[in-house]
Coordinates of C-alpha atoms in Angstrom, one line a residue:
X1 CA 1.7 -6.1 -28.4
X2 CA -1.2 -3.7 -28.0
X3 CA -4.5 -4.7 -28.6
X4 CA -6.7 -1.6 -31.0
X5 CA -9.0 -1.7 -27.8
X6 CA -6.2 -1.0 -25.3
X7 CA -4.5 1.5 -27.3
X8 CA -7.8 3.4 -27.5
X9 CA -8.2 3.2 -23.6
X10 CA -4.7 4.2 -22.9
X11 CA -5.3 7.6 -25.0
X12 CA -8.8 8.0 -23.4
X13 CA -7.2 8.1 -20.1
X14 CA -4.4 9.9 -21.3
X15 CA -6.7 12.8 -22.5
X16 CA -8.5 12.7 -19.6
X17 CA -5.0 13.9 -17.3
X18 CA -4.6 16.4 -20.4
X19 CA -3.1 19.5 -19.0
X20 CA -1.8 17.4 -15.6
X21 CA 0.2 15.2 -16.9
X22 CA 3.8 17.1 -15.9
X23 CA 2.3 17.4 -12.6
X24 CA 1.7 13.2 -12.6
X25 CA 5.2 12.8 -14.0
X26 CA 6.9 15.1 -11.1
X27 CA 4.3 13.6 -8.6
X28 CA 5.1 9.9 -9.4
X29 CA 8.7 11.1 -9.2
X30 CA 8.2 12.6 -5.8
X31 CA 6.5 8.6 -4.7
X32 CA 9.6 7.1 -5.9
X33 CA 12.1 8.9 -4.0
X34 CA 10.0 8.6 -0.6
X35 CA 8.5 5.0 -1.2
X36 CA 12.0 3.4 -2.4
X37 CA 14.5 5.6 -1.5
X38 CA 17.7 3.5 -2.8
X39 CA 16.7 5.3 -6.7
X40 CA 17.9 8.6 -4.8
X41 CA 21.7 7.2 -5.4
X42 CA 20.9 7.8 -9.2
X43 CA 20.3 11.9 -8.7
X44 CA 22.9 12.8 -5.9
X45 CA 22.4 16.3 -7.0
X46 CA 18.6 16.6 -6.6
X47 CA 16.5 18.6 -4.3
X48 CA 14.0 15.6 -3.6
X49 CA 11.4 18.3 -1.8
X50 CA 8.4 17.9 -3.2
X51 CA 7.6 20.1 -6.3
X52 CA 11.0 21.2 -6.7
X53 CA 12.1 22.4 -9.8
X54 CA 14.3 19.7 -10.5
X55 CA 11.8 17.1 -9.5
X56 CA 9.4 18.8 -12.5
X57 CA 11.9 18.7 -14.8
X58 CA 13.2 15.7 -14.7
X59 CA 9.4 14.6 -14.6
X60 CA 8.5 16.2 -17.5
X61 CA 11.2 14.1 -19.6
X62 CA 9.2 10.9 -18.4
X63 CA 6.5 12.1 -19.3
X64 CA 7.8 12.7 -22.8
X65 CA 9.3 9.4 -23.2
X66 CA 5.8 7.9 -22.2
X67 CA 4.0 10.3 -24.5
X68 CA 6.5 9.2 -27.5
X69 CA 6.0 5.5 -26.6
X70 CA 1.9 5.9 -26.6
X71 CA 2.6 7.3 -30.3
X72 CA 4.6 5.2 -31.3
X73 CA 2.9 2.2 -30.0
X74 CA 4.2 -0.1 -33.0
X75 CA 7.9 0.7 -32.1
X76 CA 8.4 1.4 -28.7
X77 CA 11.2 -0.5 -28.7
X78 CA 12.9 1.9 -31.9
X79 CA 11.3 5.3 -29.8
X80 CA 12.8 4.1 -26.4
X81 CA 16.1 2.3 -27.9
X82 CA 18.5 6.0 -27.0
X83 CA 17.0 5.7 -23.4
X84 CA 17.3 2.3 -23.2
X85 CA 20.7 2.7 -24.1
X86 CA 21.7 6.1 -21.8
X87 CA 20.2 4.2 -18.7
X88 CA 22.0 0.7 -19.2
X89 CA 25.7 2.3 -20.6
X90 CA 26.2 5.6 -18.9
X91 CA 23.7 5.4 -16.1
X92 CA 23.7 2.0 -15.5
X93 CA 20.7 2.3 -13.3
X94 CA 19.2 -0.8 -11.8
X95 CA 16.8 -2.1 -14.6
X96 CA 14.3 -3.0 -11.5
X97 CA 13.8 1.1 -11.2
X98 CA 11.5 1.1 -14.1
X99 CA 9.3 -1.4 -12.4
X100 CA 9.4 0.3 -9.2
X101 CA 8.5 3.8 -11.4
X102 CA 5.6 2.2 -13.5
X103 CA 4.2 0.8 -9.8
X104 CA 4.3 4.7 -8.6
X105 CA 2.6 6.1 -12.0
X106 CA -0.3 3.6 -11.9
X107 CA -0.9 4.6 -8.0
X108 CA -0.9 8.1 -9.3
X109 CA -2.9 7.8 -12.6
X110 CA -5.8 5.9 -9.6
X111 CA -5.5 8.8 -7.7
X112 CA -6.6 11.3 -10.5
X113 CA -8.5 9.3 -12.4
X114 CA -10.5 7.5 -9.4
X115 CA -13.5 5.2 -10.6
X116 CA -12.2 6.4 -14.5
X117 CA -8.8 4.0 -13.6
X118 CA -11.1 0.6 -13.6
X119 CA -9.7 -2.4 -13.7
X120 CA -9.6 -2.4 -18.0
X121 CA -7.8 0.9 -17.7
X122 CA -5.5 -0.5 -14.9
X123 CA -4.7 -4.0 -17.1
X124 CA -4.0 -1.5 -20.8
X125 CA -1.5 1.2 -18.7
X126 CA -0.1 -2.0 -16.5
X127 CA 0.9 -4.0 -20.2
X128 CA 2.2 -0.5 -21.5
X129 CA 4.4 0.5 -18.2
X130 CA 5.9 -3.2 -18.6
X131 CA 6.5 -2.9 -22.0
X132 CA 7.9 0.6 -21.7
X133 CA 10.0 -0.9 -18.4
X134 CA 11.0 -4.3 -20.6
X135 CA 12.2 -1.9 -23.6
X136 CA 14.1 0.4 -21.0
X137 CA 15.9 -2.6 -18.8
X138 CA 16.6 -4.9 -21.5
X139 CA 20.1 -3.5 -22.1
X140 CA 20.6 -3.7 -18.1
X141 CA 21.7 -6.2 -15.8
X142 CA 18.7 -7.9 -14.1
X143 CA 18.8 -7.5 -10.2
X144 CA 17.3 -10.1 -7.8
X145 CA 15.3 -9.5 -4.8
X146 CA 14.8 -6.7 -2.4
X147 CA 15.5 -7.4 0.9
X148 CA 13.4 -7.9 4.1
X149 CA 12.5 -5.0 5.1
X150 CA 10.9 -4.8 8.6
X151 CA 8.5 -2.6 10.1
X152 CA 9.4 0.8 12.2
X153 CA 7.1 2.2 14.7
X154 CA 6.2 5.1 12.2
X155 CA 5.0 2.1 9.8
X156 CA 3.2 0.4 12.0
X157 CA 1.3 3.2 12.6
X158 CA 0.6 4.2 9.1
X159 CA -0.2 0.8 8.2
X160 CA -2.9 0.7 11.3
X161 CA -4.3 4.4 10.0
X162 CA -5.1 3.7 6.5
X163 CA -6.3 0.2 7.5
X164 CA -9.0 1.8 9.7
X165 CA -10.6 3.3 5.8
X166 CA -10.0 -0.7 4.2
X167 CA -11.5 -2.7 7.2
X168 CA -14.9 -1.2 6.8
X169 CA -15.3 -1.7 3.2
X170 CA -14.2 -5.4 3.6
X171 CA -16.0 -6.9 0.7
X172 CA -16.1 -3.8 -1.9
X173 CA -12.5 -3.1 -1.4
X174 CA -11.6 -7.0 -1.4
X175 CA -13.7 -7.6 -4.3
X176 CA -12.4 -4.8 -6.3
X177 CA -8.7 -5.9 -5.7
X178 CA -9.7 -9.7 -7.1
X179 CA -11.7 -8.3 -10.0
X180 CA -8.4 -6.3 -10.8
X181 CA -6.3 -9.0 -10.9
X182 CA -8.2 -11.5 -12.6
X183 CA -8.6 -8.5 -15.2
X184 CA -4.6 -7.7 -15.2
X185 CA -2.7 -10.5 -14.6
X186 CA -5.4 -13.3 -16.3
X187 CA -3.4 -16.6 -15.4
X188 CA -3.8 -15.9 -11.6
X189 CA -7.6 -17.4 -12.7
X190 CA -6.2 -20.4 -12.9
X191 CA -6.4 -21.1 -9.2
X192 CA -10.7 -20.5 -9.3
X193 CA -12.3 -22.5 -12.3
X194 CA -15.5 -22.5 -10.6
X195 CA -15.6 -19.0 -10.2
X196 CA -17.5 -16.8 -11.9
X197 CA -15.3 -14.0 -12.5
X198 CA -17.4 -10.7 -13.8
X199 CA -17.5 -7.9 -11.6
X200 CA -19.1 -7.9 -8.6
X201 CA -20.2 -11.6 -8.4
X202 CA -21.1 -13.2 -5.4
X203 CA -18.0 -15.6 -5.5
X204 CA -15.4 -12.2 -6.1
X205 CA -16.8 -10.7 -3.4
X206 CA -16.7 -13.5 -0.9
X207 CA -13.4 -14.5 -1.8
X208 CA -11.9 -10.7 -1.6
X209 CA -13.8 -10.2 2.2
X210 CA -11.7 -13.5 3.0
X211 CA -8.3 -11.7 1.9
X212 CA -9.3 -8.3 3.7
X213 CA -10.2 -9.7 6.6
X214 CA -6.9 -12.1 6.2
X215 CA -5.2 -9.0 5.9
X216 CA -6.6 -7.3 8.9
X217 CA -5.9 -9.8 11.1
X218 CA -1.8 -8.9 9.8
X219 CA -2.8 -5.1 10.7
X220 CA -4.0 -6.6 14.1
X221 CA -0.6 -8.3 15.1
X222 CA 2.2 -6.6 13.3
X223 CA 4.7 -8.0 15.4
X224 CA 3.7 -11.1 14.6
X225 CA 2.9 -11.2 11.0
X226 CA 4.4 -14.7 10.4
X227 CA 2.3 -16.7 13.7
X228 CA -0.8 -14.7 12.4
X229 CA -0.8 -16.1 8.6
X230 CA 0.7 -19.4 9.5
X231 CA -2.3 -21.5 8.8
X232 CA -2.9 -19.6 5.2
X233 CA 0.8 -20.1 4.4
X234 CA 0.1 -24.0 4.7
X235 CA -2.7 -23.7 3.1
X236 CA -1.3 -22.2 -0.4
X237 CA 1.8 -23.8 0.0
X238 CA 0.9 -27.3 0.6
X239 CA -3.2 -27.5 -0.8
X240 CA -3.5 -24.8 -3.5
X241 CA 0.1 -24.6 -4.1
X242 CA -0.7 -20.9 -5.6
X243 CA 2.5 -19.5 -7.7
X244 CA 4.0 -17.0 -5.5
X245 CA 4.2 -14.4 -8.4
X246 CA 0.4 -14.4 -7.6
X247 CA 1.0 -12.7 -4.0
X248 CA 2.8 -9.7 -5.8
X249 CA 0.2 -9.1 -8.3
X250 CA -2.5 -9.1 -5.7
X251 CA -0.5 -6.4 -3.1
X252 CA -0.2 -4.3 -6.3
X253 CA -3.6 -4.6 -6.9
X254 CA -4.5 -3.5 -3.6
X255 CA -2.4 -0.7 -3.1
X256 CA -4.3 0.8 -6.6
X257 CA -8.1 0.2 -5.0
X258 CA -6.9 1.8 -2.2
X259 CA -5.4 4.4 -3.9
X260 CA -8.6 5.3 -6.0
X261 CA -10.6 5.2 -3.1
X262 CA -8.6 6.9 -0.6
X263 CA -6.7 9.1 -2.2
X264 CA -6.0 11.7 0.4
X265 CA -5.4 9.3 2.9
X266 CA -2.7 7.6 0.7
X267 CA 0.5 9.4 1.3
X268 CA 3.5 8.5 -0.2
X269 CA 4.7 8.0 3.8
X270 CA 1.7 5.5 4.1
X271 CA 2.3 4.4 0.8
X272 CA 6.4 3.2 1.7
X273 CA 4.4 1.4 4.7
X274 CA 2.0 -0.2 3.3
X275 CA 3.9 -1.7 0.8
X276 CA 6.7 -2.7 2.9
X277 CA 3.8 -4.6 4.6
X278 CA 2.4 -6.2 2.2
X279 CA 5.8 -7.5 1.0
X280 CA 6.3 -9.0 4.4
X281 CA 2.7 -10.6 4.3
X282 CA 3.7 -11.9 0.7
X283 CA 7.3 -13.3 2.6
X284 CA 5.4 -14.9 5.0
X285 CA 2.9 -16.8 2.6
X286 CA 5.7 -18.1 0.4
X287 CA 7.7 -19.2 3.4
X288 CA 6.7 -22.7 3.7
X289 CA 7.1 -23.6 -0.2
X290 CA 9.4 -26.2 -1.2

């Protein structure tokens, strides 16, 4: 359920993309065909160039269905309930597509909306896209776990590109990422009672250096993710014994501070590298649970 407050931040932003927002439908589009490619098998007819006409079209519907959902915030279930329906009966698209979707409109809305999509806005659109999602899939099968994925030499190479705008912003890009997801996802506190968690303390921003500089280490030896992030796998499987769920949120996290500060660095070519690189960091940190 919607809070009064997040509603109200939801439309503000909204607004704010107010004569865009069929451009951030076929744009988010355009992500999810290039950064997971398997949704492709669901339009075998589409030109999936960029900015094609049936890219924009098909765009515009989702944004319509999300433009019905924000009105109809009491019944999105009721507003959604013929989509729901269409996608699960005679689509039967993987329910896991929303998610994947929502990920690619919240990269977008960061990249438009910059410093405007702070981590309040990020946590209201995050609970709408997964109830929107949840509504959508709920007459779907569930599907597990994407597979490994590895890195290609192309990856590497954007991974290694875009790190070189992170690494130098250490702490503020760290920090921002933490502040995020103690913001979004609120049990992944849990794991620092001492902290203070408002923006910008001194314990966010140590803690989120730490995980850039973690991370950078990764960038450093991406042919050997796993040897690199050994020791930190030990240590939140066997010490902190951190749900891995918490790993996922945090990648997410990143990739939208990155997004809002980089935003013409972050292609969706960088953007299908990066987060098949995080996903590997995140295998290789859950590894050693029991």
């Amino acid at each position: 359920m919607l809070t009064a407050d997040e509603r109200r931040i939801l439309k503000t932003t909204w607004d704010k993309v107010c004569g865009i927002q069929e451009e951030i439908g076929a744009e988010s589009l355009t992500r999810l065909f290039i950064v997971y490619p398997t949704c492709k098998t669901y339009f075998p007819h589409f030109d999936f160039s960029a900015g094609s006409a049936q890219i924009r079209a098909h765009g515009k519907k989702v944004i319509h269905a999300l433009e019905d959902a924000l009105k109809n915030a009491d019944h999105i279930h009721e507003t959604l309930a013929e989509l729901s329906n269409l996608h699960a009966y005679n689509l039967r698209v993987d329910p896991v597509n929303f998610k994947l979707l929502a990920r690619c409109i919240q990269v977008v809305l960061a990249i438009h909306l910059r410093g405007e999509f702070n981590a309040q806005a990020y946590a209201a659109w995050d609970k709408f896209l997964a109830c929107v999602a949840d509504v959508l899939a709920e007459n779907g099968e569930q599907q597990a776990n994407s597979a490994k994925m590895s890195l290609s030499d192309n990856d590497k190479a954007h991974v290694k590109a875009i790190w070189t705008h992170v690494c130098g912003h250490a702490e503020e890009f760290g920090a921002e990422t933490i502040y995020r997801m103690f913001v979004v996802y609120p049990t992944s506190k849990t794991y620092f009672p001492h902290y203070d968690v408002g923006a910008g303390s001194e314990q966010i921003r140590a803690h989120g250096k730490r995980v850039v500089n973690a991370l950078s280490d990764a960038v450093g030896h991406l042919d050997n993710v796993g040897g690199t992030l050994s020791k930190l796998s030990d240590l939140h499987a066997q010490k902190l014994r951190v749900d891995p769920v918490n790993f996922r949120h945090l990648a997410q996290c990143l990739l939208v501070t990155i997004a809002a500060h980089c935003r013409g660095q972050l292609t969706a070519e960088v953007l299908v590298s990066l987060d098949k690189f995080l996903t590997q960091v995140g295998k290789v940190l859950t590894s050693k649970y029991r």
